[in-house]
mmCIF file of C-alpha atoms in Angstrom:
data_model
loop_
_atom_site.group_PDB
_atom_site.id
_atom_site.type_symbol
_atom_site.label_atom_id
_atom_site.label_comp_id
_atom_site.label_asym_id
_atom_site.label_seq_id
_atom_site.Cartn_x
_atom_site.Cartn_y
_atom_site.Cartn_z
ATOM 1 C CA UNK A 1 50.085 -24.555 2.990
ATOM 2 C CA UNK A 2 46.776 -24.125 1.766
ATOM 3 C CA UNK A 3 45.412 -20.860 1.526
ATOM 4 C CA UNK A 4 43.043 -19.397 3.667
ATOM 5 C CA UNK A 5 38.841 -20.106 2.550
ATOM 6 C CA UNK A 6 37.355 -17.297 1.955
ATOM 7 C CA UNK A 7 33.587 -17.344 3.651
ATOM 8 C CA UNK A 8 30.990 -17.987 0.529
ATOM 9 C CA UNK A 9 28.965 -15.084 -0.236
ATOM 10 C CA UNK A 10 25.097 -15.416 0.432
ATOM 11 C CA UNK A 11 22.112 -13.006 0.259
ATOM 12 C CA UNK A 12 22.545 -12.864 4.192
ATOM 13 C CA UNK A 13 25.688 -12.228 4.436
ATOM 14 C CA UNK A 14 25.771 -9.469 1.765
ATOM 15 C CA UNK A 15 22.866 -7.495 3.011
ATOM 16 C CA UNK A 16 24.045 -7.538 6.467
ATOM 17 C CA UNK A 17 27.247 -6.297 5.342
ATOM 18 C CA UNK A 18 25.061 -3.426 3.270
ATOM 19 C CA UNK A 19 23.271 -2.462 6.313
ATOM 20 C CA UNK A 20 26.533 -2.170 8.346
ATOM 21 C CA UNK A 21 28.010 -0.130 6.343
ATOM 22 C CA UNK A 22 25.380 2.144 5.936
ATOM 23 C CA UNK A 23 24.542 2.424 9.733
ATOM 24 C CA UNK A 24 28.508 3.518 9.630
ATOM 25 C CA UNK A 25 28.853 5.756 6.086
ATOM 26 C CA UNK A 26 25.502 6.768 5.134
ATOM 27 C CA UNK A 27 23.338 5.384 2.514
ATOM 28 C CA UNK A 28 24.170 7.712 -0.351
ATOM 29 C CA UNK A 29 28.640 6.284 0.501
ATOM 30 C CA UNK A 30 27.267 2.835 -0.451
ATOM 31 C CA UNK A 31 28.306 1.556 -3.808
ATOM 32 C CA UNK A 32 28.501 -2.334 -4.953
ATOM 33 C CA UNK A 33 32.069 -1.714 -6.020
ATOM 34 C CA UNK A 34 32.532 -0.492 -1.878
ATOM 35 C CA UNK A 35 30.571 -3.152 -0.487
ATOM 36 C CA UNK A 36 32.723 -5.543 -2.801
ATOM 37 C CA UNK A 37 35.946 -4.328 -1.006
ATOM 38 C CA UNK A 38 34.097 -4.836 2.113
ATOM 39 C CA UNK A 39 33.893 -7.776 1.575
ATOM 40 C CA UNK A 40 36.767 -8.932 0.262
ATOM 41 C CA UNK A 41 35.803 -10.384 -3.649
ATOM 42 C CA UNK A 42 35.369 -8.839 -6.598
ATOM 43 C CA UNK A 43 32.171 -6.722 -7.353
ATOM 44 C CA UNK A 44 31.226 -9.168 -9.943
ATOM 45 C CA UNK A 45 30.835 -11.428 -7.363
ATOM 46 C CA UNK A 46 27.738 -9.775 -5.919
ATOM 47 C CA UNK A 47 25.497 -9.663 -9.161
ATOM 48 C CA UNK A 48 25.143 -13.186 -8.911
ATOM 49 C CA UNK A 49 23.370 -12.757 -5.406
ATOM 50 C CA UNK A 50 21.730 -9.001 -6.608
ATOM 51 C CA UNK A 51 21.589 -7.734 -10.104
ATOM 52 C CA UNK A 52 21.978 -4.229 -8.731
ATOM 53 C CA UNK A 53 21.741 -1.710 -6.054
ATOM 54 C CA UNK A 54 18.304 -1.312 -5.940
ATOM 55 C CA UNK A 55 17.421 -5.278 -5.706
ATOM 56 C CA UNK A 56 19.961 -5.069 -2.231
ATOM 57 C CA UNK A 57 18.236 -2.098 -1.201
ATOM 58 C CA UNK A 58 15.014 -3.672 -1.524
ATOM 59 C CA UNK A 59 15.882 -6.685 0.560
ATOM 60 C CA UNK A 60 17.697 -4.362 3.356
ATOM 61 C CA UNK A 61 14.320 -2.996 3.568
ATOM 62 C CA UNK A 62 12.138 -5.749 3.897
ATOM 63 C CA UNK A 63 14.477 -7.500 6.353
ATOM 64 C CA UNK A 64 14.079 -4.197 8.846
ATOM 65 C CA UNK A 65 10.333 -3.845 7.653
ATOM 66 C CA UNK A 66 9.562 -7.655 8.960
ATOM 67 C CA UNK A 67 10.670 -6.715 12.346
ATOM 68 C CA UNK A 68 7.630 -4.238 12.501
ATOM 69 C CA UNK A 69 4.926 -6.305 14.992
ATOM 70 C CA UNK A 70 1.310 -5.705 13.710
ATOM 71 C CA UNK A 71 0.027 -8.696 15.367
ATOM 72 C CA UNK A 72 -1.834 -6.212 18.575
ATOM 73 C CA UNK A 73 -4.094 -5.686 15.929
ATOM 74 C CA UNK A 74 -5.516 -9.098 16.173
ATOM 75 C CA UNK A 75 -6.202 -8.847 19.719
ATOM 76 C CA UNK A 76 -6.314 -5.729 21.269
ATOM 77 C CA UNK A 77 -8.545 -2.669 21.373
ATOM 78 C CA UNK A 78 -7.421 0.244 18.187
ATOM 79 C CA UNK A 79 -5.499 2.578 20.735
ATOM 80 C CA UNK A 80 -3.791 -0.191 22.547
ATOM 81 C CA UNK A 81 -2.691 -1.935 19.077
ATOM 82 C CA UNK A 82 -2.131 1.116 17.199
ATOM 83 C CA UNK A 83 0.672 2.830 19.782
ATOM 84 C CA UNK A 84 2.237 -0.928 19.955
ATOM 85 C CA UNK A 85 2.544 -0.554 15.830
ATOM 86 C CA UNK A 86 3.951 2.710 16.544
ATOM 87 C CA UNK A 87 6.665 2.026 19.062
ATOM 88 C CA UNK A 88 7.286 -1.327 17.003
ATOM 89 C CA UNK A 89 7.877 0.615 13.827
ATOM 90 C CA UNK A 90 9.755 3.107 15.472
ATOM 91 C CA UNK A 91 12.258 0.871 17.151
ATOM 92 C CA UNK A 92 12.984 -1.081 13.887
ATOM 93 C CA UNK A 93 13.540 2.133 12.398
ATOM 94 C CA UNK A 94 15.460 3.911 14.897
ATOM 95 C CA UNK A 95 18.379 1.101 14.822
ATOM 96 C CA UNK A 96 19.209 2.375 11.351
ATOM 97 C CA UNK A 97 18.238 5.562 11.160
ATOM 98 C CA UNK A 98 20.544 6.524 7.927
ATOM 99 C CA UNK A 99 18.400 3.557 6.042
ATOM 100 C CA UNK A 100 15.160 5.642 6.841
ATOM 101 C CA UNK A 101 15.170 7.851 4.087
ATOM 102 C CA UNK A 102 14.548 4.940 1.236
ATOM 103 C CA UNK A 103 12.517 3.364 3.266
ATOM 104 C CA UNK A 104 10.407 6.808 3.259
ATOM 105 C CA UNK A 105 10.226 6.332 -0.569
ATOM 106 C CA UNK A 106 7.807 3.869 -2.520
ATOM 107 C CA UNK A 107 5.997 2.307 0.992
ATOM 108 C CA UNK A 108 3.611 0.587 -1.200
ATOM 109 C CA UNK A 109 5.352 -1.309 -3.352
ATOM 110 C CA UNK A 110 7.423 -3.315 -1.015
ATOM 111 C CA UNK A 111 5.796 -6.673 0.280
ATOM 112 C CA UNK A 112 6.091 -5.832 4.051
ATOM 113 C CA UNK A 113 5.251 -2.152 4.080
ATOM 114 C CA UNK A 114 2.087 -3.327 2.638
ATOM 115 C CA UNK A 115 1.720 -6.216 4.969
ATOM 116 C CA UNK A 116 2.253 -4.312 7.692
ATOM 117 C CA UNK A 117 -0.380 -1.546 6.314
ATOM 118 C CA UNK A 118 -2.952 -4.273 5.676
ATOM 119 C CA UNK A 119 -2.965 -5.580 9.256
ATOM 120 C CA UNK A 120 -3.513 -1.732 10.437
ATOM 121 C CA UNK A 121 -6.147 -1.193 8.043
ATOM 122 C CA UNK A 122 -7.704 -3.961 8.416
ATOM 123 C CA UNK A 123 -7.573 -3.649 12.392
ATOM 124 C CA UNK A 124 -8.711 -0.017 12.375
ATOM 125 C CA UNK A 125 -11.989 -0.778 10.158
ATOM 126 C CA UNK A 126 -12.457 -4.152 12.351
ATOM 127 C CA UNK A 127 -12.856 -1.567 15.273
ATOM 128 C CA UNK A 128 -15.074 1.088 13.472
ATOM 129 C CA UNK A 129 -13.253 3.415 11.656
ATOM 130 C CA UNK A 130 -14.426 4.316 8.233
ATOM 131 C CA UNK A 131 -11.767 2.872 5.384
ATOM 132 C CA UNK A 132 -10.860 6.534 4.672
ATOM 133 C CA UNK A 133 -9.742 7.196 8.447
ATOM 134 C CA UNK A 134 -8.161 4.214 9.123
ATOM 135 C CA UNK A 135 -5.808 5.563 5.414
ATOM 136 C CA UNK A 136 -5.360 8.590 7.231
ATOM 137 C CA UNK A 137 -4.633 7.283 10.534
ATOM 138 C CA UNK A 138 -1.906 4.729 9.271
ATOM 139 C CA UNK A 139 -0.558 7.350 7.005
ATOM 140 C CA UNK A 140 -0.259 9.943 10.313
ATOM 141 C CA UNK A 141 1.435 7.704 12.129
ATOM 142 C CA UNK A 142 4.128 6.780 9.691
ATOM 143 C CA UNK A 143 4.330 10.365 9.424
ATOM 144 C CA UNK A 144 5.062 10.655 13.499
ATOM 145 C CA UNK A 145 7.320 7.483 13.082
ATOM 146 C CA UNK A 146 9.415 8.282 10.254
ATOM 147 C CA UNK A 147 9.742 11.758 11.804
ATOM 148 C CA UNK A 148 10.925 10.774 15.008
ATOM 149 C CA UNK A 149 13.998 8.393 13.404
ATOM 150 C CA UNK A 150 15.399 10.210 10.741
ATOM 151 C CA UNK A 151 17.377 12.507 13.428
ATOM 152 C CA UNK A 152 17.822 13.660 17.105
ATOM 153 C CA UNK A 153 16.224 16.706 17.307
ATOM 154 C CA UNK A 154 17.933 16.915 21.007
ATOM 155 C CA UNK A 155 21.324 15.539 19.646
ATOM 156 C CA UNK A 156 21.534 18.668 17.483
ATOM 157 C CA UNK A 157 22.206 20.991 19.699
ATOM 158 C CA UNK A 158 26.020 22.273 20.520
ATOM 159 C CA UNK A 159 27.186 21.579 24.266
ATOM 160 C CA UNK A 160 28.525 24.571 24.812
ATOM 161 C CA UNK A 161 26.583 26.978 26.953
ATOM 162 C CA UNK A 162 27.908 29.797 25.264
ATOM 163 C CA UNK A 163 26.079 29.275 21.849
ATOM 164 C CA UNK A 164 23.300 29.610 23.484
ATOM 165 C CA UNK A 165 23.739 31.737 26.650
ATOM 166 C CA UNK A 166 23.628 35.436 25.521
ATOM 167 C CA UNK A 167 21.772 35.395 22.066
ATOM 168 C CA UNK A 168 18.841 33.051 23.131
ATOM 169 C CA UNK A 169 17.708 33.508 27.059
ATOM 170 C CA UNK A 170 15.025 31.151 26.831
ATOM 171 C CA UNK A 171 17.773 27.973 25.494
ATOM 172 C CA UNK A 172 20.252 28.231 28.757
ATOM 173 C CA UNK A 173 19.701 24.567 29.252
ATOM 174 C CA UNK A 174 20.001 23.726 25.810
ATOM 175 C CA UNK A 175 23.167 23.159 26.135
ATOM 176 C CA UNK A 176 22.458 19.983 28.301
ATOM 177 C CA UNK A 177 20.205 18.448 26.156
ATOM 178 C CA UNK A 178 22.947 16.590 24.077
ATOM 179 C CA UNK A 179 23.575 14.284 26.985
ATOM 180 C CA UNK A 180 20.410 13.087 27.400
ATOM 181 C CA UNK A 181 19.482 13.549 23.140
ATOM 182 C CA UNK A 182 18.198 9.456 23.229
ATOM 183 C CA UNK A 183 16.205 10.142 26.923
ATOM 184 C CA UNK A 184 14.609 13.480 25.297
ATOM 185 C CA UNK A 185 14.277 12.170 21.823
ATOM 186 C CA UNK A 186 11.868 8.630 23.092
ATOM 187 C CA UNK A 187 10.032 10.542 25.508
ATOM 188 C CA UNK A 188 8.994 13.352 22.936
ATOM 189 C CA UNK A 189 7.797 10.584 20.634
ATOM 190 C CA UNK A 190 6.002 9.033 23.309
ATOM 191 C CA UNK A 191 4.337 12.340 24.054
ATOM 192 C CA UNK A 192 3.726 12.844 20.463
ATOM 193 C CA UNK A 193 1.960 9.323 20.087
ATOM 194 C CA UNK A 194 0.140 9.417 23.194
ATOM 195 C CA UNK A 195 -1.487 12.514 22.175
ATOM 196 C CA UNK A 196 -2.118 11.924 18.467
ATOM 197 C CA UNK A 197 -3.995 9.036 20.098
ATOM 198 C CA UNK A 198 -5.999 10.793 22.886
ATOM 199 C CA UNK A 199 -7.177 13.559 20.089
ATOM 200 C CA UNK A 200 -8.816 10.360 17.662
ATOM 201 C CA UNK A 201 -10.840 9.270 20.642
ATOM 202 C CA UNK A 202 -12.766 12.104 20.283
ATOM 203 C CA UNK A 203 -12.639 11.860 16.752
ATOM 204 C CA UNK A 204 -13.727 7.690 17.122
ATOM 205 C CA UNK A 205 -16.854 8.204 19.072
ATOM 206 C CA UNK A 206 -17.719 11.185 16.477
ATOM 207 C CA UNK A 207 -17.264 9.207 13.436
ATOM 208 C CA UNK A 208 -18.905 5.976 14.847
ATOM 209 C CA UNK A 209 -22.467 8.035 16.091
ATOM 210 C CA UNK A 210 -22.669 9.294 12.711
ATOM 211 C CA UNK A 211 -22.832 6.232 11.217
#
């Protein structure tokens, strides 16, 4: 009886494997030697495919970076572009939220990150903004993205009422907010982006007369 084919490794099929496992353990759990066994080969196996860790890592992150749309930016006005970056960004980044910490480290070094942050750049100073602005204003918004993703601040709280009920009056619903953490947790970011982008209006029209 012949025995049964193992599926041939590939770059795709090792990197998705990666990012599965680290959506399930955590980035800092992943190891080659672990993803090996994951796989079912030998860890020598993958160096053919990635020389180390940090090459996988790499490609992990470009793969979730490329899903980031930019292309608003070519078409619409700065607000309406910039908060479709920003709920773009954020939904690529939200789907793997234990990947967001590397991809918090070393933004522009990595071919996507900076072909993402050209297209906003490049839209923001096609619409008026000073080069030093539209820095800041990319750089804010990754701040309000990567905040948003790298936890729940709703999903933290307990469910029991009692944490709460005697030793913090002013939390007796906190206790609720648990069951709605992914409700609470897109609607503050929308309210968070939707202001951030009312408050540079003002900002725009300032910047632009004084010019």
């Amino acid at each position: 009886m012949a025995r049964p084919r193992v599926p041939l490794l590939s770059r795709d099929r090792i990197r998705d494997a990666a990012l599965v496992m680290i959506d399930r353990d955590g980035l800092a759990d992943v190891s080659m030697r672990k993803l090996a066994a994951e796989l079912g080969v030998q860890a020598a196996s993958l160096y053919g495919h990635y020389p180390n860790k940090d090459e996988l890592l790499d490609d992990i992150a470009a793969r979730i970076m490329s899903r980031v749309d930019t292309s608003a930016f070519d078409t619409a006005p700065w607000d309406q572009a910039l908060a479709a970056w920003a709920r773009s960004y954020r939904a690529a980044l939200a789907a793997h939220p234990n990947f967001v910490p590397y991809l918090a480290a070393g933004p522009g070094r990595r071919s996507e990150n900076l072909r993402a942050a050209d297209a906003v750049h490049g839209g923001l100073v096609g619409a008026g903004w000073p080069p030093r602005y539209a820095t800041m204003i990319g750089a804010a918004t990754r701040y309000l993205v990567m905040g948003s993703t790298v936890g729940s601040f709703a999903g933290g709280f307990a469910d029991d009422v009692q944490v709460y009920r005697d030793r913090y009056p002013h939390l007796n619903q906190a206790h609720l907010l648990r069951a709605i953490a992914d409700e609470i947790d897109d609607d503050s970011f929308e309210l968070a982006l939707t202001a951030f982008i009312a408050g540079l209006y003002a900002t725009h029209a300032a910047v632009v007369s004084a010019d």
